[in-house]
GROMACS .gro file of C-alpha atoms in nm:
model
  391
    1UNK     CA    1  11.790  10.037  12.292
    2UNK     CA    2  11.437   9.976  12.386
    3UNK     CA    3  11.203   9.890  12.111
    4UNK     CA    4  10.956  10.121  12.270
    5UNK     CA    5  10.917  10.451  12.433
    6UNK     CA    6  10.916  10.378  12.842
    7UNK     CA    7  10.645  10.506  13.057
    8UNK     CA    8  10.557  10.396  13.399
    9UNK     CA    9  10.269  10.165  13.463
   10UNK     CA   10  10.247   9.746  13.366
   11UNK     CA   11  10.104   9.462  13.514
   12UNK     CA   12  10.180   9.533  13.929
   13UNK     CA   13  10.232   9.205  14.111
   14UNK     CA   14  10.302   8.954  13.869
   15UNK     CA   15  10.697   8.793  13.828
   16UNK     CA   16  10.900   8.983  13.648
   17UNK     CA   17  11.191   8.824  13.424
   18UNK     CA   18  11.488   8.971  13.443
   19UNK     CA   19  11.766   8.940  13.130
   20UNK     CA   20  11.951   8.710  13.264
   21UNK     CA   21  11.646   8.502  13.317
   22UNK     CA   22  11.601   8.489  13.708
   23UNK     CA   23  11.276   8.593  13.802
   24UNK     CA   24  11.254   8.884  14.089
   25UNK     CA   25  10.964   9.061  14.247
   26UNK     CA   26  10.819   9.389  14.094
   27UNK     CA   27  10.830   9.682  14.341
   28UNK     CA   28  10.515   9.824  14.461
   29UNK     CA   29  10.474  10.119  14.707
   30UNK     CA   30  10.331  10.066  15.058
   31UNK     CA   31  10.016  10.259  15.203
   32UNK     CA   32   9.871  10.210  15.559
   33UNK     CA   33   9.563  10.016  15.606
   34UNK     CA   34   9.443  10.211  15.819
   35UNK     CA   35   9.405  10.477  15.532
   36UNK     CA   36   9.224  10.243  15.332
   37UNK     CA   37   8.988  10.110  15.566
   38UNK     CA   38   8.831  10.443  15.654
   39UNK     CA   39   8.728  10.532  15.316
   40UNK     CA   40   8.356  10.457  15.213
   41UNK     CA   41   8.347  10.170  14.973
   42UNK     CA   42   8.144  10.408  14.729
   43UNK     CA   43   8.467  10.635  14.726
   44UNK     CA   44   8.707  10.343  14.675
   45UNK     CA   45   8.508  10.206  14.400
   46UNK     CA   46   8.575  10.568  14.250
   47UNK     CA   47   8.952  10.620  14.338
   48UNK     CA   48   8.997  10.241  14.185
   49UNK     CA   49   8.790  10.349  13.872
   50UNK     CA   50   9.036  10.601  13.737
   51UNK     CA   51   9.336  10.325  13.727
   52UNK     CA   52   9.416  10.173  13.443
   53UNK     CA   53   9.242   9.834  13.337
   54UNK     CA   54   9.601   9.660  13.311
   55UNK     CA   55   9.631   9.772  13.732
   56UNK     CA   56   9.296   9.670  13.797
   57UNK     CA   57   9.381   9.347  13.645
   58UNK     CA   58   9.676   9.257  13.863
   59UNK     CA   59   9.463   9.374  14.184
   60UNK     CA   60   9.202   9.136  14.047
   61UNK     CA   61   9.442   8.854  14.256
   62UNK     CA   62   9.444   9.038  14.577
   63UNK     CA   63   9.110   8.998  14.759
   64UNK     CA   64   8.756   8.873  14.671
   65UNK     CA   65   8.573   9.226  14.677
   66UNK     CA   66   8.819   9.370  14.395
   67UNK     CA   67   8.816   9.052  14.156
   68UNK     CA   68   8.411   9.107  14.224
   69UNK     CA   69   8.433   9.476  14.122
   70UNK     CA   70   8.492   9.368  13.754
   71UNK     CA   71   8.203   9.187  13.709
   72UNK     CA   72   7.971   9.474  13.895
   73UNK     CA   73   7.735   9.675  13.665
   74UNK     CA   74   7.736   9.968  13.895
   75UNK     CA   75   8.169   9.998  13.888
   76UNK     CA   76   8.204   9.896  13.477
   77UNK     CA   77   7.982  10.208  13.473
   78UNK     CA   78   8.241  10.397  13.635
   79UNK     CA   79   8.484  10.269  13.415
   80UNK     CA   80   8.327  10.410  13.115
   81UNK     CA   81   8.322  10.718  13.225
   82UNK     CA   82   8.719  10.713  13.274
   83UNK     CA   83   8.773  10.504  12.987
   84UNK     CA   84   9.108  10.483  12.835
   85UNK     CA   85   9.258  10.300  12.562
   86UNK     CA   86   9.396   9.981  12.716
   87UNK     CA   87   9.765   9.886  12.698
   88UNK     CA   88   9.844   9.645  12.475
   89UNK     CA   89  10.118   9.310  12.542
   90UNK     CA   90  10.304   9.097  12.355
   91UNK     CA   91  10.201   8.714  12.444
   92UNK     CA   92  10.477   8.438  12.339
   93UNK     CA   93  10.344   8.061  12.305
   94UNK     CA   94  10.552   7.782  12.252
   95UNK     CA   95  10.468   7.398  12.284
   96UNK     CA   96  10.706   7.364  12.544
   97UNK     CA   97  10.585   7.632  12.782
   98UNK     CA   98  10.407   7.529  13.138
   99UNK     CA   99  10.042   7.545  13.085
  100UNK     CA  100  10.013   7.758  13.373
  101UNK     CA  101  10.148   8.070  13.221
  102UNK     CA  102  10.206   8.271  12.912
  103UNK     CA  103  10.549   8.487  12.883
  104UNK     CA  104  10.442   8.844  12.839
  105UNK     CA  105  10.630   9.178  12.726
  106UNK     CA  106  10.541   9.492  12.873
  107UNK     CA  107  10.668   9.756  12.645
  108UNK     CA  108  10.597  10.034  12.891
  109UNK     CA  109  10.847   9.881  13.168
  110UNK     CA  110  11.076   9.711  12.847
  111UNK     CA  111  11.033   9.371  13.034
  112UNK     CA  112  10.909   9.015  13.040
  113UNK     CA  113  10.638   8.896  13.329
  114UNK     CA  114  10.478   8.578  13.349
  115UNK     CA  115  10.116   8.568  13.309
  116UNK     CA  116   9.880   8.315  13.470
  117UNK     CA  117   9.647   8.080  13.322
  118UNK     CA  118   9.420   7.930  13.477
  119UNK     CA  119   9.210   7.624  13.258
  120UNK     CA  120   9.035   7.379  13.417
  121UNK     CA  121   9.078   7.091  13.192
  122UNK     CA  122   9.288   6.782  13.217
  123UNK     CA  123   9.326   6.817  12.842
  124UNK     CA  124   9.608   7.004  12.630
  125UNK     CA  125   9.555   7.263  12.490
  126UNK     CA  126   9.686   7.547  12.278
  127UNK     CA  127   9.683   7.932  12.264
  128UNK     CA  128   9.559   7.973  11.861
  129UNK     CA  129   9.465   8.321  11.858
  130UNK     CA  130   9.415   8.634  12.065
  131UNK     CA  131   9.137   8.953  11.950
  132UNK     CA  132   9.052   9.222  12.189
  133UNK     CA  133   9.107   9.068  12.539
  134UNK     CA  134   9.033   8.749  12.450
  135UNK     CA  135   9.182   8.434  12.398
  136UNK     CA  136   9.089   8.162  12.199
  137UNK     CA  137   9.266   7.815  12.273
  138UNK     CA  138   9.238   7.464  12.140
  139UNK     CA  139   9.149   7.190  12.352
  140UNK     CA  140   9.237   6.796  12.230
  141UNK     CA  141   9.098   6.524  12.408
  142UNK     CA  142   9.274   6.197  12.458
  143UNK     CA  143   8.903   5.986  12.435
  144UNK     CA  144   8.746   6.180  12.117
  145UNK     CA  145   8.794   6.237  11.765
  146UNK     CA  146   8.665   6.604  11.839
  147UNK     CA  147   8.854   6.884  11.932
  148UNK     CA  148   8.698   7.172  12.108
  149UNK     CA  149   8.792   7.556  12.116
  150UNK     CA  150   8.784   7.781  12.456
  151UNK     CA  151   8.724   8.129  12.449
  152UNK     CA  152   8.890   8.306  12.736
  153UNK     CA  153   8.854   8.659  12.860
  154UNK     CA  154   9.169   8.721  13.096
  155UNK     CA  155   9.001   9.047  13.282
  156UNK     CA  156   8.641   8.846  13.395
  157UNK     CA  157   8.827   8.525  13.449
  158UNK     CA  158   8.502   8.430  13.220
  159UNK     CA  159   8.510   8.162  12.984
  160UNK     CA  160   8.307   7.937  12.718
  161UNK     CA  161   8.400   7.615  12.507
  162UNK     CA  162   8.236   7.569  12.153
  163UNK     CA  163   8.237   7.264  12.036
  164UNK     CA  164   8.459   7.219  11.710
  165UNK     CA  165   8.268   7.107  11.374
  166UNK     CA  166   8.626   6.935  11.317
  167UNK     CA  167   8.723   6.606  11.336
  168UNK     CA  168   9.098   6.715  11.370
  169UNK     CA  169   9.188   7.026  11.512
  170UNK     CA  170   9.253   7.348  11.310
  171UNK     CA  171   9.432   7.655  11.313
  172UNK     CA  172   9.114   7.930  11.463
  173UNK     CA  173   9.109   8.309  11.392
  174UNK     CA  174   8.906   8.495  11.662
  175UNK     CA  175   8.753   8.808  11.536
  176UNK     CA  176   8.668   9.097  11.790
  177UNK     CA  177   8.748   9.477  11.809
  178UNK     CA  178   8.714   9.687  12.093
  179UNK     CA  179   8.372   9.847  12.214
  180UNK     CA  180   8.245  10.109  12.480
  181UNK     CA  181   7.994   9.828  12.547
  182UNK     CA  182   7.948   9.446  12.551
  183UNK     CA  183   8.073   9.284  12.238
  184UNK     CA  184   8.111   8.978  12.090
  185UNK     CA  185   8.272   8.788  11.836
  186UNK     CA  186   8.350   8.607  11.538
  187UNK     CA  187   8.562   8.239  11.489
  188UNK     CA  188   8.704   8.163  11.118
  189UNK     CA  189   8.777   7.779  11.083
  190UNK     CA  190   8.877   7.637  10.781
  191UNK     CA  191   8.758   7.284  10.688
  192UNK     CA  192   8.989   6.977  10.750
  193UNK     CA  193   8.780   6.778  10.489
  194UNK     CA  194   8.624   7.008  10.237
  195UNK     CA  195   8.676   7.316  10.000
  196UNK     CA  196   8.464   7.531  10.278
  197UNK     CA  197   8.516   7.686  10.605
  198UNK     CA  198   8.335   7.761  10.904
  199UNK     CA  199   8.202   8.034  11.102
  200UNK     CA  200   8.098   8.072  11.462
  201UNK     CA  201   7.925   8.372  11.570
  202UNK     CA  202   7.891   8.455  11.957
  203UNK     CA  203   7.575   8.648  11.919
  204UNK     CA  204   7.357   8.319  11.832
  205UNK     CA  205   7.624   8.064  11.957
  206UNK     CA  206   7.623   7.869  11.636
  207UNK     CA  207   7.866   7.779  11.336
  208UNK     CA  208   7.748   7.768  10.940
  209UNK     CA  209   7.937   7.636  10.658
  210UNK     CA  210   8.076   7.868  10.378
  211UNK     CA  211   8.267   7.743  10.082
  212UNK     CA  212   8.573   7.818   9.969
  213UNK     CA  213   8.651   8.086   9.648
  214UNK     CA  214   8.795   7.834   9.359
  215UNK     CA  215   9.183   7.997   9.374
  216UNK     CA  216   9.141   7.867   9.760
  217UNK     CA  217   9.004   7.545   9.677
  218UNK     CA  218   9.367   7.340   9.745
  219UNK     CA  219   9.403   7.514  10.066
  220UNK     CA  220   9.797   7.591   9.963
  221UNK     CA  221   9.809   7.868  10.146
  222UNK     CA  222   9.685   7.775  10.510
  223UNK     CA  223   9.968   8.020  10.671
  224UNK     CA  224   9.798   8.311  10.546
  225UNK     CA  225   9.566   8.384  10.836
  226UNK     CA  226   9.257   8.617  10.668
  227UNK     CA  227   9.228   8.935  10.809
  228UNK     CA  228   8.910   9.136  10.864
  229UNK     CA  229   8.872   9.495  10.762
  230UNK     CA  230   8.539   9.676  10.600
  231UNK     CA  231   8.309   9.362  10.742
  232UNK     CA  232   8.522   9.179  10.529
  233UNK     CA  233   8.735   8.842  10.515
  234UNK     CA  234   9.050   8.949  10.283
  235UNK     CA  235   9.256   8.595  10.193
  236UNK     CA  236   9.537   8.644   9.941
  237UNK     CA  237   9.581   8.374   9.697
  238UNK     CA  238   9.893   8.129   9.616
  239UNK     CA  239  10.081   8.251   9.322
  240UNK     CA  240  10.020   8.426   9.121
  241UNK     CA  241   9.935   8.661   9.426
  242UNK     CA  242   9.572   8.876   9.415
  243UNK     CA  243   9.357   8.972   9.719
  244UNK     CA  244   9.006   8.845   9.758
  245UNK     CA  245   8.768   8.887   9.990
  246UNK     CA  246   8.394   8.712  10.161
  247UNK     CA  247   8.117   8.959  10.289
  248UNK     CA  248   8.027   8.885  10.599
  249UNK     CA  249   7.679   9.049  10.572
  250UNK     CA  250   7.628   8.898  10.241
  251UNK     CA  251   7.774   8.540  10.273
  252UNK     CA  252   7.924   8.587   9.960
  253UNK     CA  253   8.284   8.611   9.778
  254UNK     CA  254   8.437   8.929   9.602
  255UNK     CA  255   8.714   8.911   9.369
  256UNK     CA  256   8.728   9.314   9.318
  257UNK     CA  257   8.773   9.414   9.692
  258UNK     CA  258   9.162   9.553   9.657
  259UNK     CA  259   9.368   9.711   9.359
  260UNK     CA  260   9.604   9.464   9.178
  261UNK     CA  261   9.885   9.406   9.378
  262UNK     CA  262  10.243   9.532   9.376
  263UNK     CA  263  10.478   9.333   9.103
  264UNK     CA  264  10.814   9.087   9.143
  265UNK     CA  265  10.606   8.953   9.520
  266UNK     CA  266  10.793   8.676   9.661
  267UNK     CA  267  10.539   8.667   9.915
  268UNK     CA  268  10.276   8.841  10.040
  269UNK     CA  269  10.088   8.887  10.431
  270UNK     CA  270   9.808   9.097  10.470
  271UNK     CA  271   9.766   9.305  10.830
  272UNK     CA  272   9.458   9.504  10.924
  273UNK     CA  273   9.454   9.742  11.247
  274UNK     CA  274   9.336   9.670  11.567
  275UNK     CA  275   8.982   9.808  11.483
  276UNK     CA  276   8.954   9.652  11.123
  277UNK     CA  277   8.961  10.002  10.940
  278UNK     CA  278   9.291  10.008  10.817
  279UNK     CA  279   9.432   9.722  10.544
  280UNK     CA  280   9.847   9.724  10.522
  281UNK     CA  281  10.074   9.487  10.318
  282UNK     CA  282  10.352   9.318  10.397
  283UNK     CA  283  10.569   9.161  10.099
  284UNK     CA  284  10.886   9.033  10.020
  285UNK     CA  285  11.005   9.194   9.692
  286UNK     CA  286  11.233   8.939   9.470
  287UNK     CA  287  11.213   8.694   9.213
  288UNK     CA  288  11.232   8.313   9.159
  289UNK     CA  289  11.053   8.337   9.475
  290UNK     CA  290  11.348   8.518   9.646
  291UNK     CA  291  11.327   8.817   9.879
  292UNK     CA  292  11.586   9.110   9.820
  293UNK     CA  293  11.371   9.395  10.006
  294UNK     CA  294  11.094   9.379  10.233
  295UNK     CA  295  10.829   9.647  10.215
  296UNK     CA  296  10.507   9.785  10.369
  297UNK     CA  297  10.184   9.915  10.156
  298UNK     CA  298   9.850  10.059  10.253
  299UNK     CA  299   9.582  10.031  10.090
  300UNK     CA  300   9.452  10.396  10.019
  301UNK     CA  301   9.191  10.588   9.840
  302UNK     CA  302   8.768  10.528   9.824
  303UNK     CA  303   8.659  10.456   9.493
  304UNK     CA  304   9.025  10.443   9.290
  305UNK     CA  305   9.138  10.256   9.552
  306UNK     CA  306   9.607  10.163   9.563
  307UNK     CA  307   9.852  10.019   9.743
  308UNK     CA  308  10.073  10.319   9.862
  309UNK     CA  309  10.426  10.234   9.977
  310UNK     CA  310  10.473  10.344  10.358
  311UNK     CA  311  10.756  10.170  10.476
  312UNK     CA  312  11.103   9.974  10.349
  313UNK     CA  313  11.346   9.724  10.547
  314UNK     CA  314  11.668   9.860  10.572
  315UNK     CA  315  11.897   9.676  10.383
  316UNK     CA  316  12.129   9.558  10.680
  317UNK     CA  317  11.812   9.436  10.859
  318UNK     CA  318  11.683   9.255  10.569
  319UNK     CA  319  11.961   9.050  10.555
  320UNK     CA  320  11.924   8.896  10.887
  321UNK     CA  321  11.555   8.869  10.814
  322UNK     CA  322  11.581   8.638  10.491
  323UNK     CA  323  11.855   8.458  10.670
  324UNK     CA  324  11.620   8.405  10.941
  325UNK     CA  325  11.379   8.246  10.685
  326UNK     CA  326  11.592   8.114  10.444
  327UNK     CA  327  11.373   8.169  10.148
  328UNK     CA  328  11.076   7.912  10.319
  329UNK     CA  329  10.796   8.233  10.351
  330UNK     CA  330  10.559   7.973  10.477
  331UNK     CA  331  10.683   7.987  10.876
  332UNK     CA  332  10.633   8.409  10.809
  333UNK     CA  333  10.341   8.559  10.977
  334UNK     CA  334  10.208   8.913  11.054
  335UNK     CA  335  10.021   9.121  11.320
  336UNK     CA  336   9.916   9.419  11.462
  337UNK     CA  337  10.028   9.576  11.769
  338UNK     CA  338   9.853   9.915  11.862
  339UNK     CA  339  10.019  10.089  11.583
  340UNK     CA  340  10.326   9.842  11.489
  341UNK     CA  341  10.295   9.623  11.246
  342UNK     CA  342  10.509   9.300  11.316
  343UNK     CA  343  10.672   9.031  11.079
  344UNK     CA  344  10.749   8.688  11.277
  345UNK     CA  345  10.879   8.392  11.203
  346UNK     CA  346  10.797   8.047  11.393
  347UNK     CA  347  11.110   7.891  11.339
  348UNK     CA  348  11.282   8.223  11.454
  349UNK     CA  349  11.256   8.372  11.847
  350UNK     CA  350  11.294   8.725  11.800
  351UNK     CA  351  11.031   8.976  11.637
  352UNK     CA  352  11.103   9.230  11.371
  353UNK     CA  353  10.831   9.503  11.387
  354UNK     CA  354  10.774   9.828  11.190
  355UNK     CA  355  10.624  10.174  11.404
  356UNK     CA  356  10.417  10.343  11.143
  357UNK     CA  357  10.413  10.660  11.338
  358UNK     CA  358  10.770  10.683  11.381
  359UNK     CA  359  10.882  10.519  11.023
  360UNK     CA  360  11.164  10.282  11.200
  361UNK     CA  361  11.211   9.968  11.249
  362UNK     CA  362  11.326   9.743  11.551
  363UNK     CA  363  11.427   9.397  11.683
  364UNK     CA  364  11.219   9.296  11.982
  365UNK     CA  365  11.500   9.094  12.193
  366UNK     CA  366  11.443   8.727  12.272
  367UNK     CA  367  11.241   8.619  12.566
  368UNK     CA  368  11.470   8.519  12.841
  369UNK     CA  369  11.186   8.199  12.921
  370UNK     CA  370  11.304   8.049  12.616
  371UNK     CA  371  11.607   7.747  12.598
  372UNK     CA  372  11.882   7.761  12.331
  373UNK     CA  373  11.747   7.414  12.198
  374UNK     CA  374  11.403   7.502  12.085
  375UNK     CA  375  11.438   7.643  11.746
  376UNK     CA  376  11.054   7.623  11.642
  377UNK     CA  377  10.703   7.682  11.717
  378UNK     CA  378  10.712   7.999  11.804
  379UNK     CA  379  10.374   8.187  11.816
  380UNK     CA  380  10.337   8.575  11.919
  381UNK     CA  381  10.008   8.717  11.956
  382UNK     CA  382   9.892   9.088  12.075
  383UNK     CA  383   9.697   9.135  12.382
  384UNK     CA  384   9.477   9.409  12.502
  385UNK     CA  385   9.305   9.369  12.836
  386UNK     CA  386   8.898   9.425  12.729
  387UNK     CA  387   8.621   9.461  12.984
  388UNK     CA  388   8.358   9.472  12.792
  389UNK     CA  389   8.477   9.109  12.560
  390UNK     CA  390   8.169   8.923  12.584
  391UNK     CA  391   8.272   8.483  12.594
   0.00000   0.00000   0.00000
């Protein structure tokens, strides 16, 4: 069964991996040049405004007037005006993959295409995190201490490296939600020598220190990624679990930001939605740090604010899940899809994700890139082409 309702569309042009991992062409319809070439460019610019961004991104390859269009004032203009929400894919990373491409799932075609990437850097580097079109990589270099960070927007082919305040490199959260205008963004990094982290914010181009909330202090829980929602930084604690929270605007900490939390937690991952208005939690439900159910909250209400239960693992599925993990939560992460909330695992190649509109839960099948022999560091990551993602 597919994990997702088919419809047509996806990214035209680029490989397509089939299941039994041999890569064939995707089929694309035929028109006559000569159609084309009689058409006023004014008109063209109009007929290739009301495609989707995710086809405008794959014709991006074909000539130099169409990659141009993207970065013309007059055509984004157009694309405003026929603005829809963009699809969104599922990126895979994985320390063995080429550096020239990213294994992608398009749910709408229930298939696997490569993606390109194109970095001009003869250092490695890493995909760390992904926010509203962009993607933010790691870059070491062989001849410094320094690492750096590169903040890549797919659609522009635009790009921008920020210069790390680490000495080693660090696991970077980008921050950035969608806008019917030219955004920016945020960059969380915590500290690799001190009970702080850092902060980078696009709009000035420059980092500033922040220190840590005391129950963070031992930096014990570094695979709990904070998430943003209400201007907001929500972290959750190590045992015994509680949510807490920094204000952006005010630079300071909150201890009083969520309702206490659900009892008998074996672990606990927090999830907000793609625009940062909605707060879910994911937690294992046990004890002697044990997992017997997984379940879902939200986090509901305006003044008396609760956790209100919105979704439960069926019991078969569970099984495989804490088999998958074998009781070590730490390799468990958690993020949002356009409506899905997905659990993954880095020492585990498939995804188990949740449809809150639908109530069920699925399996999304192994990517045929992958070999039988590497069994970890395995990183998903949701991506929504974004015009308008300023680097």
């Amino acid at each position: 069964m597919a994990p997702f309702h088919r419809e047509r569309g996806g990214l035209i042009g680029y490989s397509e991996v089939g299941t039994n991992g041999r890569t064939r062409p995707t089929a694309a319809m035929e028109m006559s040049p000569a159609i084309w070439s009689r058409l006023p460019d004014d008109l063209l610019d109009r007929i290739l405004a009301l495609l989707p961004l995710h086809s405008l991104l794959s014709l991006r390859s074909t000539c130099k007037r169409f990659r141009s269009l993207l970065l013309s004032p007059s055509f984004i203009s157009q694309l405003k005006s026929n603005s829809q929400r963009p699809t969104a894919y599922f990126l895979l990373s994985h320390p063995q993959f080429s550096h020239s491409f990213l294994p992608l799932y398009d749910s709408a075609v229930d298939s696997w295409r490569k993606l390109p990437i194109s970095i001009s850097t003869s250092s490695s580097f890493q995909l760390l995190s992904s926010s509203s079109g962009l993607l933010c990589f790691s870059i070491s270099h062989p001849c410094s201490s320094f690492s750096s960070l590169l903040v890549y927007n797919l659609v522009t082919l635009s790009s921008k490296i920020i210069a790390s305040p680490n000495k080693s490199s660090c696991p970077a959260i980008l921050i950035s939600y969608p806008s019917p205008s030219p955004h920016g963004y945020k960059i969380y990094l915590p500290s690799s020598s001190s009970a702080s982290f850092f902060l980078y914010n696009s709009d000035c181009s420059s980092w500033t220190r922040f220190p840590l909330l005391e129950p963070l202090l031992a930096l014990t829980n570094t695979h709990q990624d904070p998430v943003f929602f209400n201007d907001f930084l929500y972290f959750t604690t190590p045992e015994p679990f509680s949510v807490v929270g920094f204000d952006l605007n005010a630079g300071k900490w909150g201890t009083e930001v969520a309702p206490d939390l659900p009892p008998e937690l074996a672990f606990v991952r927090l999830v907000s939605s793609d625009e940062g208005k909605r707060l879910f939690l994911v937690g294992g439900v046990g004890r002697d740090g044990i997992s017997r159910s997984l379940k879902v909250w939200e986090m509901v209400g305006t003044e008396h604010c609760r956790w209100e239960e919105v979704g439960r693992l069926p019991e078969m599925m569970c099984r495989k899940f804490v088999s998958v993990c074998y009781h070590n939560y730490s390799h468990v992460y958690c993020l949002w899809h356009q409506g899905i909330l997905c659990v993954c695992c880095t020492t585990w190649p498939e995804v188990l994700f949740y449809n809150l509109g639908r109530g069920t839960w699925h399996w999304l099948p192994k990517c045929p890139l992958l070999q039988e022999k590497w069994s970890c560091g395995f990183r998903w990551f949701s991506f929504a082409p974004d015009l308008y993602a300023m680097v």
